[in-house]
Tab-separated table of C-alpha atoms in Angstrom:
chain	number	residue	atom	x	y	z
A	1	ASN	CA	100.018	97.268	118.558
A	2	ALA	CA	97.592	94.322	118.694
A	3	GLY	CA	95.524	95.282	115.628
A	4	VAL	CA	91.976	93.905	115.837
A	5	THR	CA	91.171	91.708	118.819
A	6	GLN	CA	88.062	89.640	119.444
A	7	THR	CA	86.745	87.925	122.548
A	8	PRO	CA	85.891	85.211	123.189
A	9	LYS	CA	87.638	82.864	120.750
A	10	PHE	CA	85.106	80.082	121.265
A	11	GLN	CA	81.618	79.994	122.742
A	12	VAL	CA	78.862	77.433	123.093
A	13	LEU	CA	75.353	78.664	123.798
A	14	LYS	CA	72.007	77.019	124.277
A	15	THR	CA	69.076	78.155	122.151
A	16	GLY	CA	67.542	81.267	123.651
A	17	GLN	CA	70.609	82.402	125.567
A	18	SER	CA	72.136	85.795	124.932
A	19	MET	CA	75.711	86.921	124.593
A	20	THR	CA	77.885	89.751	123.344
A	21	LEU	CA	80.884	89.353	121.098
A	22	GLN	CA	83.517	91.973	121.715
A	23	CYS	CA	85.787	93.611	119.156
A	24	ALA	CA	88.425	96.250	119.685
A	25	GLN	CA	91.021	97.885	117.451
A	26	ASP	CA	93.992	99.986	118.450
A	27	MET	CA	94.760	101.490	115.028
A	28	ASN	CA	92.524	104.569	115.390
A	29	HIS	CA	90.352	103.319	112.533
A	30	ASN	CA	87.065	104.996	111.749
A	31	SER	CA	84.997	102.150	110.289
A	32	MET	CA	84.323	98.766	111.814
A	33	TYR	CA	82.457	95.718	110.551
A	34	TRP	CA	80.971	92.431	111.706
A	35	TYR	CA	80.870	89.473	109.311
A	36	ARG	CA	79.768	85.895	109.703
A	37	GLN	CA	81.373	83.017	107.835
A	38	ASP	CA	79.502	79.848	107.015
A	39	PRO	CA	80.775	76.893	104.963
A	40	GLY	CA	80.315	77.481	101.250
A	41	MET	CA	78.941	80.984	101.809
A	42	GLY	CA	82.029	83.137	102.113
A	43	LEU	CA	81.767	86.048	104.529
A	44	ARG	CA	78.550	88.029	104.815
A	45	LEU	CA	78.216	91.446	106.389
A	46	ILE	CA	76.006	91.645	109.469
A	47	TYR	CA	76.408	95.265	110.585
A	48	TYR	CA	78.895	98.031	110.118
A	49	SER	CA	79.806	101.336	111.689
A	50	ALA	CA	81.221	103.987	109.373
A	51	SER	CA	82.145	106.229	112.290
A	52	GLU	CA	81.769	106.503	116.029
A	53	GLY	CA	78.100	106.867	116.907
A	54	THR	CA	76.710	105.402	113.690
A	55	THR	CA	75.686	101.862	112.779
A	56	ASP	CA	74.031	100.385	109.708
A	57	LYS	CA	72.624	97.036	108.669
A	58	GLY	CA	74.471	94.791	106.301
A	59	GLU	CA	73.290	91.800	104.328
A	60	VAL	CA	72.233	89.551	107.242
A	61	PRO	CA	71.304	91.692	110.294
A	62	ASN	CA	68.309	89.740	111.612
A	63	GLY	CA	68.804	88.400	115.126
A	64	TYR	CA	71.701	90.722	115.911
A	65	ASN	CA	72.278	94.116	117.467
A	66	VAL	CA	75.445	96.177	117.599
A	67	SER	CA	76.929	98.977	119.649
A	68	ARG	CA	79.773	101.261	118.672
A	69	LEU	CA	80.784	102.032	122.224
A	70	ASN	CA	83.604	104.377	121.239
A	71	LYS	CA	86.061	104.644	118.382
A	72	ARG	CA	87.933	101.518	119.505
A	73	GLU	CA	85.126	99.103	120.297
A	74	PHE	CA	82.305	97.566	118.288
A	75	SER	CA	80.247	94.832	119.928
A	76	LEU	CA	77.787	92.345	118.450
A	77	ARG	CA	74.913	91.072	120.574
A	78	LEU	CA	72.752	88.019	120.123
A	79	GLU	CA	69.640	88.575	122.263
A	80	SER	CA	68.152	85.097	121.823
A	81	ALA	CA	70.557	82.729	120.118
A	82	ALA	CA	69.299	80.272	117.502
A	83	PRO	CA	71.056	77.261	115.939
A	84	SER	CA	71.094	79.168	112.621
A	85	GLN	CA	73.525	81.587	114.258
A	86	THR	CA	76.167	78.889	114.623
A	87	SER	CA	79.015	80.405	112.662
A	88	VAL	CA	82.437	81.991	112.806
A	89	TYR	CA	82.238	85.710	113.421
A	90	PHE	CA	84.880	88.143	112.217
A	91	CYS	CA	85.341	91.753	113.117
A	92	ALA	CA	87.236	94.101	110.785
A	93	SER	CA	88.224	97.744	110.585
A	94	ILE	CA	89.527	100.298	108.086
A	95	PRO	CA	91.083	103.762	108.542
A	96	GLY	CA	88.472	105.718	106.578
A	97	GLN	CA	85.097	104.794	105.118
A	98	TRP	CA	86.093	102.924	101.954
A	99	ALA	CA	88.936	102.223	99.553
A	100	TYR	CA	91.124	100.671	102.185
A	101	GLU	CA	92.058	97.085	102.914
A	102	GLN	CA	90.162	95.656	105.821
A	103	TYR	CA	92.053	94.438	108.861
A	104	PHE	CA	90.462	91.347	110.326
A	105	GLY	CA	90.404	89.960	113.824
A	106	PRO	CA	91.092	86.280	114.520
A	107	GLY	CA	87.419	85.325	114.732
A	108	THR	CA	84.979	83.913	117.288
A	109	ARG	CA	83.654	80.412	116.726
A	110	LEU	CA	80.097	80.254	118.082
A	111	THR	CA	78.018	77.099	118.413
A	112	VAL	CA	74.351	77.272	119.363
A	113	THR	CA	72.808	73.973	120.462
B	1	ALA	CA	74.362	95.877	94.486
B	2	GLN	CA	77.744	94.388	93.831
B	3	SER	CA	78.436	90.663	93.642
B	4	VAL	CA	81.403	88.320	93.301
B	5	THR	CA	81.521	84.890	91.690
B	6	GLN	CA	84.281	82.391	92.246
B	7	PRO	CA	83.364	79.600	89.828
B	8	ASP	CA	85.670	76.961	91.299
B	9	ILE	CA	84.750	75.607	94.722
B	10	HIS	CA	87.788	73.306	94.845
B	11	ILE	CA	91.010	73.292	92.852
B	12	THR	CA	93.773	70.682	93.074
B	13	VAL	CA	97.249	71.578	91.856
B	14	SER	CA	100.535	69.698	92.019
B	15	GLU	CA	103.310	71.292	94.010
B	16	GLY	CA	105.481	73.354	91.688
B	17	ALA	CA	102.745	73.806	89.102
B	18	SER	CA	101.196	77.129	88.187
B	19	LEU	CA	97.907	78.318	89.629
B	20	GLU	CA	95.060	80.500	88.480
B	21	LEU	CA	91.989	81.169	90.608
B	22	ARG	CA	89.091	82.838	88.874
B	23	CYS	CA	87.040	85.747	90.132
B	24	ASN	CA	84.275	87.629	88.351
B	25	TYR	CA	82.588	90.662	89.823
B	26	SER	CA	79.528	92.727	89.139
B	27	TYR	CA	79.649	96.419	89.961
B	28	GLY	CA	78.461	99.517	88.150
B	29	ALA	CA	81.494	101.729	88.663
B	30	THR	CA	85.227	101.206	89.059
B	31	PRO	CA	85.558	98.549	91.728
B	32	TYR	CA	88.040	98.165	94.510
B	33	LEU	CA	89.097	94.509	94.380
B	34	PHE	CA	90.822	92.283	96.893
B	35	TRP	CA	92.113	88.764	97.316
B	36	TYR	CA	92.306	87.308	100.818
B	37	VAL	CA	93.673	83.964	101.982
B	38	GLN	CA	92.487	81.990	104.986
B	39	SER	CA	94.427	79.069	106.427
B	40	PRO	CA	92.434	76.490	108.427
B	41	GLY	CA	91.209	77.900	111.709
B	42	GLN	CA	92.750	81.291	111.011
B	43	GLY	CA	91.571	84.768	110.145
B	44	LEU	CA	91.871	86.450	106.761
B	45	GLN	CA	95.108	87.792	105.372
B	46	LEU	CA	95.227	90.247	102.491
B	47	LEU	CA	97.168	88.942	99.483
B	48	LEU	CA	96.740	91.932	97.199
B	49	LYS	CA	94.393	94.720	96.181
B	50	TYR	CA	93.475	96.744	93.124
B	51	PHE	CA	92.265	100.316	93.417
B	52	SER	CA	93.414	101.953	90.183
B	53	GLY	CA	96.366	102.252	87.832
B	54	ASP	CA	98.373	99.278	86.605
B	55	THR	CA	95.983	96.405	86.000
B	56	LEU	CA	98.569	93.788	87.014
B	57	VAL	CA	99.092	93.932	90.756
B	58	GLN	CA	101.683	92.139	92.805
B	59	GLY	CA	100.988	90.786	96.232
B	60	ILE	CA	102.611	88.877	99.020
B	61	LYS	CA	103.839	85.281	98.846
B	62	GLY	CA	104.536	85.518	95.086
B	63	PHE	CA	100.889	86.055	94.073
B	64	GLU	CA	99.703	88.436	91.390
B	65	ALA	CA	96.317	89.315	89.937
B	66	GLU	CA	95.167	90.979	86.756
B	67	PHE	CA	92.178	93.306	86.549
B	68	LYS	CA	90.329	92.999	83.248
B	69	ARG	CA	87.492	95.484	83.037
B	70	SER	CA	86.162	94.102	79.747
B	71	GLN	CA	85.734	90.677	81.324
B	72	SER	CA	84.780	91.894	84.823
B	73	SER	CA	87.476	89.612	86.145
B	74	PHE	CA	90.240	89.742	88.721
B	75	ASN	CA	92.004	86.389	88.520
B	76	LEU	CA	94.709	85.388	90.967
B	77	ARG	CA	97.879	83.691	89.718
B	78	LYS	CA	101.045	82.151	91.044
B	79	PRO	CA	103.781	80.667	88.823
B	80	SER	CA	104.761	77.829	91.156
B	81	VAL	CA	102.739	76.744	94.184
B	82	HIS	CA	104.129	75.445	97.447
B	83	TRP	CA	102.468	73.034	99.867
B	84	SER	CA	102.014	75.955	102.263
B	85	ASP	CA	99.684	77.636	99.753
B	86	ALA	CA	96.940	75.139	100.573
B	87	ALA	CA	94.144	77.298	101.984
B	88	GLU	CA	90.822	78.959	101.210
B	89	TYR	CA	91.009	81.949	98.876
B	90	PHE	CA	88.424	84.715	98.769
B	91	CYS	CA	87.912	87.394	96.193
B	92	ALA	CA	86.082	90.509	97.371
B	93	VAL	CA	84.788	93.777	95.955
B	94	GLU	CA	84.136	97.029	97.770
B	95	GLY	CA	81.458	99.279	96.401
B	96	GLY	CA	81.380	101.983	99.039
B	97	ALA	CA	81.144	102.522	102.759
B	98	ASP	CA	79.102	99.390	103.403
B	99	GLY	CA	81.913	96.906	103.533
B	100	LEU	CA	83.169	94.121	101.329
B	101	THR	CA	81.164	91.670	99.284
B	102	PHE	CA	82.925	88.325	99.213
B	103	GLY	CA	82.823	85.413	96.836
B	104	LYS	CA	82.084	82.014	98.319
B	105	GLY	CA	85.713	81.009	98.204
B	106	THR	CA	87.954	78.528	96.409
B	107	HIS	CA	89.520	75.730	98.381
B	108	LEU	CA	93.045	75.041	97.117
B	109	ILE	CA	94.520	71.582	97.561
B	110	ILE	CA	98.185	70.957	96.820
B	111	GLN	CA	99.236	67.491	95.700
B	112	PRO	CA	102.807	66.408	96.481
C-alpha cells in the first residue's frame, strides 16, 4: 500500500514548455486535490476532484488543467509554463468528500526558468 | 469563504521548554480543523484533527490542541519540545468538499 504517489519528484522546465504532473492513490479514495506551496504562502488549492469524472477550480487555477483519468489517478497539466509556476506541488486524497484528513503525496518540486 | 491566520511566522523555543503555536480561523459553521507538520524537503504529516466532541484533542508526537469556539482558535501545544520538532507547522480548516484552507505556516526553531 503506497498511499499517494507523485511523479516526477523534481522537474526543470523552460518558459513556454508543457508538462504533466502525475498523481495516483491506491486507497480507493473518492476525492483528490492539487495544491501548490510557495514560501510564506502555505498551501493553496489549484483544482480538486470530488469524484471520478468531476473536477472543480480551487483558489489558484489559472495556467493549469487537470484530468481525473479514473478513480486512482489525477493529473495536473501546465500547457505553457511560466516562472510564476515555480513551486512545490502536492497531491492529496480523502475517502469521501469532506470531514476526513487528507493524505498527501511527497510533492513535486518544479522550477521554471 | 473560510480563512486561517497563523500570527507567528517564526518561533524559537529552547529544547525542553513548552510550546504553543497559535491558529485563528474564520468560518461560518462548525469547522473541521487540522494541524499538519512538514519537515524540510518532506510532505505533510497530520498531527491531529478536530471534528466534534471533546475540545481538547490529542495527536501524535505528544502534541495536543484546544478548540475554542468563542475565540475562533485552535492552538497547538506541547509540554516539552525536542530538537526533532523543528519544522514548519500548518493549521488548516475544511469548510466542505472544496479542500483545505491553510494558514501560511509557523516555522519552529529549537535552541539547544
